[in-house]
PDB file of C-alpha atoms in Angstrom:
ATOM      1  CA  UNK C   1      45.823 168.210 122.044  1.00 45.00           C
ATOM      2  CA  UNK C   2      42.405 168.111 120.477  1.00 47.00           C
ATOM      3  CA  UNK C   3      40.622 165.203 118.086  1.00 49.00           C
ATOM      4  CA  UNK C   4      38.719 166.404 115.180  1.00 49.00           C
ATOM      5  CA  UNK C   5      36.767 162.980 114.024  1.00 49.00           C
ATOM      6  CA  UNK C   6      33.649 164.947 111.827  1.00 49.00           C
ATOM      7  CA  UNK C   7      32.040 166.849 113.988  1.00 49.00           C
ATOM      8  CA  UNK C   8      33.231 165.301 117.504  1.00 47.00           C
ATOM      9  CA  UNK C   9      35.683 166.718 119.575  1.00 47.00           C
ATOM     10  CA  UNK C  10      37.047 164.847 122.166  1.00 47.00           C
ATOM     11  CA  UNK C  11      39.699 166.785 124.613  1.00 46.00           C
ATOM     12  CA  UNK C  12      43.023 164.710 125.883  1.00 49.00           C
ATOM     13  CA  UNK C  13      45.923 165.740 128.337  1.00 45.00           C
ATOM     14  CA  UNK C  14      48.963 165.521 126.243  1.00 47.00           C
ATOM     15  CA  UNK C  15      50.853 162.856 127.549  1.00 44.00           C
ATOM     16  CA  UNK C  16      53.820 161.433 126.244  1.00 45.00           C
ATOM     17  CA  UNK C  17      53.099 157.675 125.850  1.00 49.00           C
ATOM     18  CA  UNK C  18      55.833 155.490 124.510  1.00 49.00           C
ATOM     19  CA  UNK C  19      54.298 153.792 121.382  1.00 51.00           C
ATOM     20  CA  UNK C  20      55.487 149.839 120.368  1.00 50.00           C
ATOM     21  CA  UNK C  21      57.400 149.631 117.364  1.00 51.00           C
ATOM     22  CA  UNK C  22      57.152 153.510 116.906  1.00 53.00           C
ATOM     23  CA  UNK C  23      60.735 154.793 117.233  1.00 51.00           C
ATOM     24  CA  UNK C  24      60.902 158.729 116.633  1.00 58.00           C
ATOM     25  CA  UNK C  25      64.873 160.052 116.632  1.00 61.00           C
ATOM     26  CA  UNK C  26      65.671 162.423 114.287  1.00 60.00           C
ATOM     27  CA  UNK C  27      66.794 159.749 111.280  1.00 60.00           C
ATOM     28  CA  UNK C  28      63.008 157.916 111.588  1.00 59.00           C
ATOM     29  CA  UNK C  29      61.637 162.028 111.106  1.00 57.00           C
ATOM     30  CA  UNK C  30      63.961 162.885 107.929  1.00 58.00           C
ATOM     31  CA  UNK C  31      63.310 158.301 106.680  1.00 57.00           C
ATOM     32  CA  UNK C  32      59.534 158.234 107.332  1.00 60.00           C
ATOM     33  CA  UNK C  33      58.097 161.561 108.176  1.00 70.00           C
ATOM     34  CA  UNK C  34      58.627 163.445 104.663  1.00 77.00           C
ATOM     35  CA  UNK C  35      61.557 165.878 105.578  1.00 84.00           C
ATOM     36  CA  UNK C  36      63.498 164.474 103.064  1.00 87.00           C
ATOM     37  CA  UNK C  37      61.257 165.439  99.963  1.00 89.00           C
ATOM     38  CA  UNK C  38      60.677 168.282 101.611  1.00 88.00           C
ATOM     39  CA  UNK C  39      64.321 169.906 101.860  1.00 90.00           C
ATOM     40  CA  UNK C  40      64.880 167.740  98.591  1.00 91.00           C
ATOM     41  CA  UNK C  41      61.846 169.525  96.674  1.00 91.00           C
ATOM     42  CA  UNK C  42      62.813 172.953  98.158  1.00 92.00           C
ATOM     43  CA  UNK C  43      66.157 172.973  97.204  1.00 94.00           C
ATOM     44  CA  UNK C  44      65.337 171.617  93.500  1.00 94.00           C
ATOM     45  CA  UNK C  45      62.746 174.197  93.486  1.00 93.00           C
ATOM     46  CA  UNK C  46      65.364 177.341  94.584  1.00 94.00           C
ATOM     47  CA  UNK C  47      68.290 176.089  91.978  1.00 95.00           C
ATOM     48  CA  UNK C  48      65.851 175.888  89.148  1.00 94.00           C
ATOM     49  CA  UNK C  49      64.335 178.690  89.695  1.00 94.00           C
ATOM     50  CA  UNK C  50      67.748 180.800  89.776  1.00 94.00           C
ATOM     51  CA  UNK C  51      69.559 178.687  87.196  1.00 95.00           C
ATOM     52  CA  UNK C  52      67.129 179.411  84.322  1.00 94.00           C
ATOM     53  CA  UNK C  53      66.261 182.903  85.730  1.00 93.00           C
ATOM     54  CA  UNK C  54      70.119 183.568  85.243  1.00 93.00           C
ATOM     55  CA  UNK C  55      70.399 181.876  81.961  1.00 94.00           C
ATOM     56  CA  UNK C  56      67.324 183.950  80.499  1.00 93.00           C
ATOM     57  CA  UNK C  57      68.500 186.890  81.859  1.00 91.00           C
ATOM     58  CA  UNK C  58      71.898 186.727  80.537  1.00 91.00           C
ATOM     59  CA  UNK C  59      71.426 185.085  77.413  1.00 91.00           C
ATOM     60  CA  UNK C  60      68.327 185.577  76.192  1.00 88.00           C
ATOM     61  CA  UNK C  61      67.345 188.854  76.853  1.00 88.00           C
ATOM     62  CA  UNK C  62      68.866 191.257  74.696  1.00 87.00           C
ATOM     63  CA  UNK C  63      70.387 194.993  76.658  1.00 83.00           C
ATOM     64  CA  UNK C  64      69.659 196.972  72.972  1.00 87.00           C
ATOM     65  CA  UNK C  65      65.420 195.276  74.160  1.00 85.00           C
ATOM     66  CA  UNK C  66      64.116 198.559  75.471  1.00 87.00           C
ATOM     67  CA  UNK C  67      61.677 196.862  77.835  1.00 89.00           C
ATOM     68  CA  UNK C  68      65.105 194.521  79.087  1.00 88.00           C
ATOM     69  CA  UNK C  69      64.922 195.916  82.648  1.00 89.00           C
ATOM     70  CA  UNK C  70      61.118 194.990  82.929  1.00 89.00           C
ATOM     71  CA  UNK C  71      61.620 191.853  81.229  1.00 89.00           C
ATOM     72  CA  UNK C  72      64.314 190.558  84.034  1.00 89.00           C
ATOM     73  CA  UNK C  73      62.421 191.992  86.574  1.00 90.00           C
ATOM     74  CA  UNK C  74      59.660 189.069  86.408  1.00 92.00           C
ATOM     75  CA  UNK C  75      61.595 186.339  84.587  1.00 92.00           C
ATOM     76  CA  UNK C  76      62.163 184.750  88.205  1.00 89.00           C
ATOM     77  CA  UNK C  77      58.365 184.922  89.283  1.00 92.00           C
ATOM     78  CA  UNK C  78      57.190 183.039  86.203  1.00 92.00           C
ATOM     79  CA  UNK C  79      60.335 181.032  86.574  1.00 92.00           C
ATOM     80  CA  UNK C  80      58.996 179.900  90.183  1.00 91.00           C
ATOM     81  CA  UNK C  81      55.910 179.691  88.549  1.00 91.00           C
ATOM     82  CA  UNK C  82      57.257 177.135  85.720  1.00 90.00           C
ATOM     83  CA  UNK C  83      59.085 175.487  88.249  1.00 92.00           C
ATOM     84  CA  UNK C  84      57.018 174.885  90.876  1.00 91.00           C
ATOM     85  CA  UNK C  85      54.855 172.608  88.702  1.00 88.00           C
ATOM     86  CA  UNK C  86      57.838 170.188  88.358  1.00 90.00           C
ATOM     87  CA  UNK C  87      58.733 170.241  91.815  1.00 93.00           C
ATOM     88  CA  UNK C  88      55.035 169.776  93.507  1.00 93.00           C
ATOM     89  CA  UNK C  89      55.114 166.076  93.711  1.00 94.00           C
ATOM     90  CA  UNK C  90      57.961 166.330  96.720  1.00 93.00           C
ATOM     91  CA  UNK C  91      55.581 168.802  98.672  1.00 92.00           C
ATOM     92  CA  UNK C  92      52.724 166.772  98.385  1.00 92.00           C
ATOM     93  CA  UNK C  93      54.612 163.663  99.444  1.00 93.00           C
ATOM     94  CA  UNK C  94      55.924 165.828 102.182  1.00 92.00           C
ATOM     95  CA  UNK C  95      52.631 166.783 102.841  1.00 90.00           C
ATOM     96  CA  UNK C  96      50.870 163.142 102.916  1.00 90.00           C
ATOM     97  CA  UNK C  97      54.003 162.030 104.945  1.00 90.00           C
ATOM     98  CA  UNK C  98      52.896 164.635 107.527  1.00 87.00           C
ATOM     99  CA  UNK C  99      49.971 163.340 108.468  1.00 87.00           C
ATOM    100  CA  UNK C 100      50.373 159.779 107.801  1.00 88.00           C
ATOM    101  CA  UNK C 101      49.513 157.513 110.792  1.00 84.00           C
ATOM    102  CA  UNK C 102      49.560 160.739 113.224  1.00 82.00           C
ATOM    103  CA  UNK C 103      46.280 159.820 114.828  1.00 80.00           C
ATOM    104  CA  UNK C 104      43.905 162.218 113.037  1.00 83.00           C
ATOM    105  CA  UNK C 105      40.918 160.646 111.417  1.00 83.00           C
ATOM    106  CA  UNK C 106      42.457 162.223 108.204  1.00 81.00           C
ATOM    107  CA  UNK C 107      45.619 160.479 108.345  1.00 82.00           C
ATOM    108  CA  UNK C 108      44.737 156.688 109.506  1.00 84.00           C
ATOM    109  CA  UNK C 109      42.654 153.858 107.335  1.00 85.00           C
ATOM    110  CA  UNK C 110      40.278 153.864 105.793  1.00 86.00           C
ATOM    111  CA  UNK C 111      40.677 157.936 104.316  1.00 84.00           C
ATOM    112  CA  UNK C 112      44.146 157.289 103.998  1.00 86.00           C
ATOM    113  CA  UNK C 113      46.688 154.174 103.638  1.00 89.00           C
ATOM    114  CA  UNK C 114      50.021 153.775 106.110  1.00 90.00           C
ATOM    115  CA  UNK C 115      53.391 154.285 104.390  1.00 91.00           C
ATOM    116  CA  UNK C 116      56.558 152.531 105.311  1.00 89.00           C
ATOM    117  CA  UNK C 117      57.999 155.738 103.915  1.00 89.00           C
ATOM    118  CA  UNK C 118      58.481 158.523 101.472  1.00 91.00           C
ATOM    119  CA  UNK C 119      59.422 156.300  98.720  1.00 92.00           C
ATOM    120  CA  UNK C 120      56.550 154.224  99.138  1.00 93.00           C
ATOM    121  CA  UNK C 121      54.229 157.123  99.397  1.00 93.00           C
ATOM    122  CA  UNK C 122      56.101 158.637  96.452  1.00 94.00           C
ATOM    123  CA  UNK C 123      55.349 154.838  94.706  1.00 95.00           C
ATOM    124  CA  UNK C 124      51.834 154.572  95.701  1.00 94.00           C
ATOM    125  CA  UNK C 125      51.253 158.128  93.959  1.00 93.00           C
ATOM    126  CA  UNK C 126      52.849 157.903  91.039  1.00 92.00           C
ATOM    127  CA  UNK C 127      50.805 154.394  90.420  1.00 92.00           C
ATOM    128  CA  UNK C 128      47.838 155.079  90.919  1.00 88.00           C
ATOM    129  CA  UNK C 129      48.321 158.775  88.994  1.00 85.00           C
ATOM    130  CA  UNK C 130      47.972 160.927  91.731  1.00 88.00           C
ATOM    131  CA  UNK C 131      51.655 162.596  92.198  1.00 90.00           C
ATOM    132  CA  UNK C 132      49.926 166.163  90.894  1.00 88.00           C
ATOM    133  CA  UNK C 133      46.579 165.252  92.639  1.00 85.00           C
ATOM    134  CA  UNK C 134      45.195 169.407  93.295  1.00 83.00           C
ATOM    135  CA  UNK C 135      48.384 170.917  91.743  1.00 83.00           C
ATOM    136  CA  UNK C 136      45.769 172.878  89.271  1.00 80.00           C
ATOM    137  CA  UNK C 137      44.248 176.286  90.254  1.00 73.00           C
ATOM    138  CA  UNK C 138      41.550 175.917  87.234  1.00 77.00           C
ATOM    139  CA  UNK C 139      41.203 172.535  86.490  1.00 75.00           C
ATOM    140  CA  UNK C 140      41.509 168.666  88.180  1.00 72.00           C
ATOM    141  CA  UNK C 141      43.164 165.477  86.828  1.00 68.00           C
ATOM    142  CA  UNK C 142      40.529 162.590  86.953  1.00 67.00           C
ATOM    143  CA  UNK C 143      41.963 158.916  86.424  1.00 63.00           C
ATOM    144  CA  UNK C 144      40.707 157.514  83.451  1.00 65.00           C
ATOM    145  CA  UNK C 145      38.735 154.500  84.978  1.00 64.00           C
ATOM    146  CA  UNK C 146      37.202 156.614  87.754  1.00 56.00           C
ATOM    147  CA  UNK C 147      35.675 159.038  84.586  1.00 51.00           C
ATOM    148  CA  UNK C 148      34.705 156.033  83.016  1.00 53.00           C
ATOM    149  CA  UNK C 149      32.814 154.803  86.110  1.00 52.00           C
ATOM    150  CA  UNK C 150      31.091 158.614  85.671  1.00 57.00           C
ATOM    151  CA  UNK C 151      30.668 158.340  82.370  1.00 55.00           C
ATOM    152  CA  UNK C 152      28.135 155.073  82.677  1.00 55.00           C
TER     153      UNK C 152
END
């Protein structure tokens, strides 16, 4: 196992040691490590993407339209982009929970908070207005209080 902290590397032999208060079971993986939001996000993404593409291809695209086959071929692609915006918070919470309190510098205080469960992480990000952080290719969302501090 290698731990990276800044530019210092320390290599340790991977030895399983019991950690007091930490239970690594399947239930713990699902509840506290982010498996639930990841699976939930993927299922919602696939369901919404296919459902919207089906409705658009069936009811919105007329068969008499000359470019109907081309429009139908791109519908799932466009719906995938649109639905990924809605399911991004689930994947963000799952990724944050994957590194939460894992021993790496990015997953422990002062660089990150320690969350009890993925619901706690979701609520914290929601209150902070950070559920969609990093979701845009071209623009960045800055909270209003941070923007006000930089304007002074």
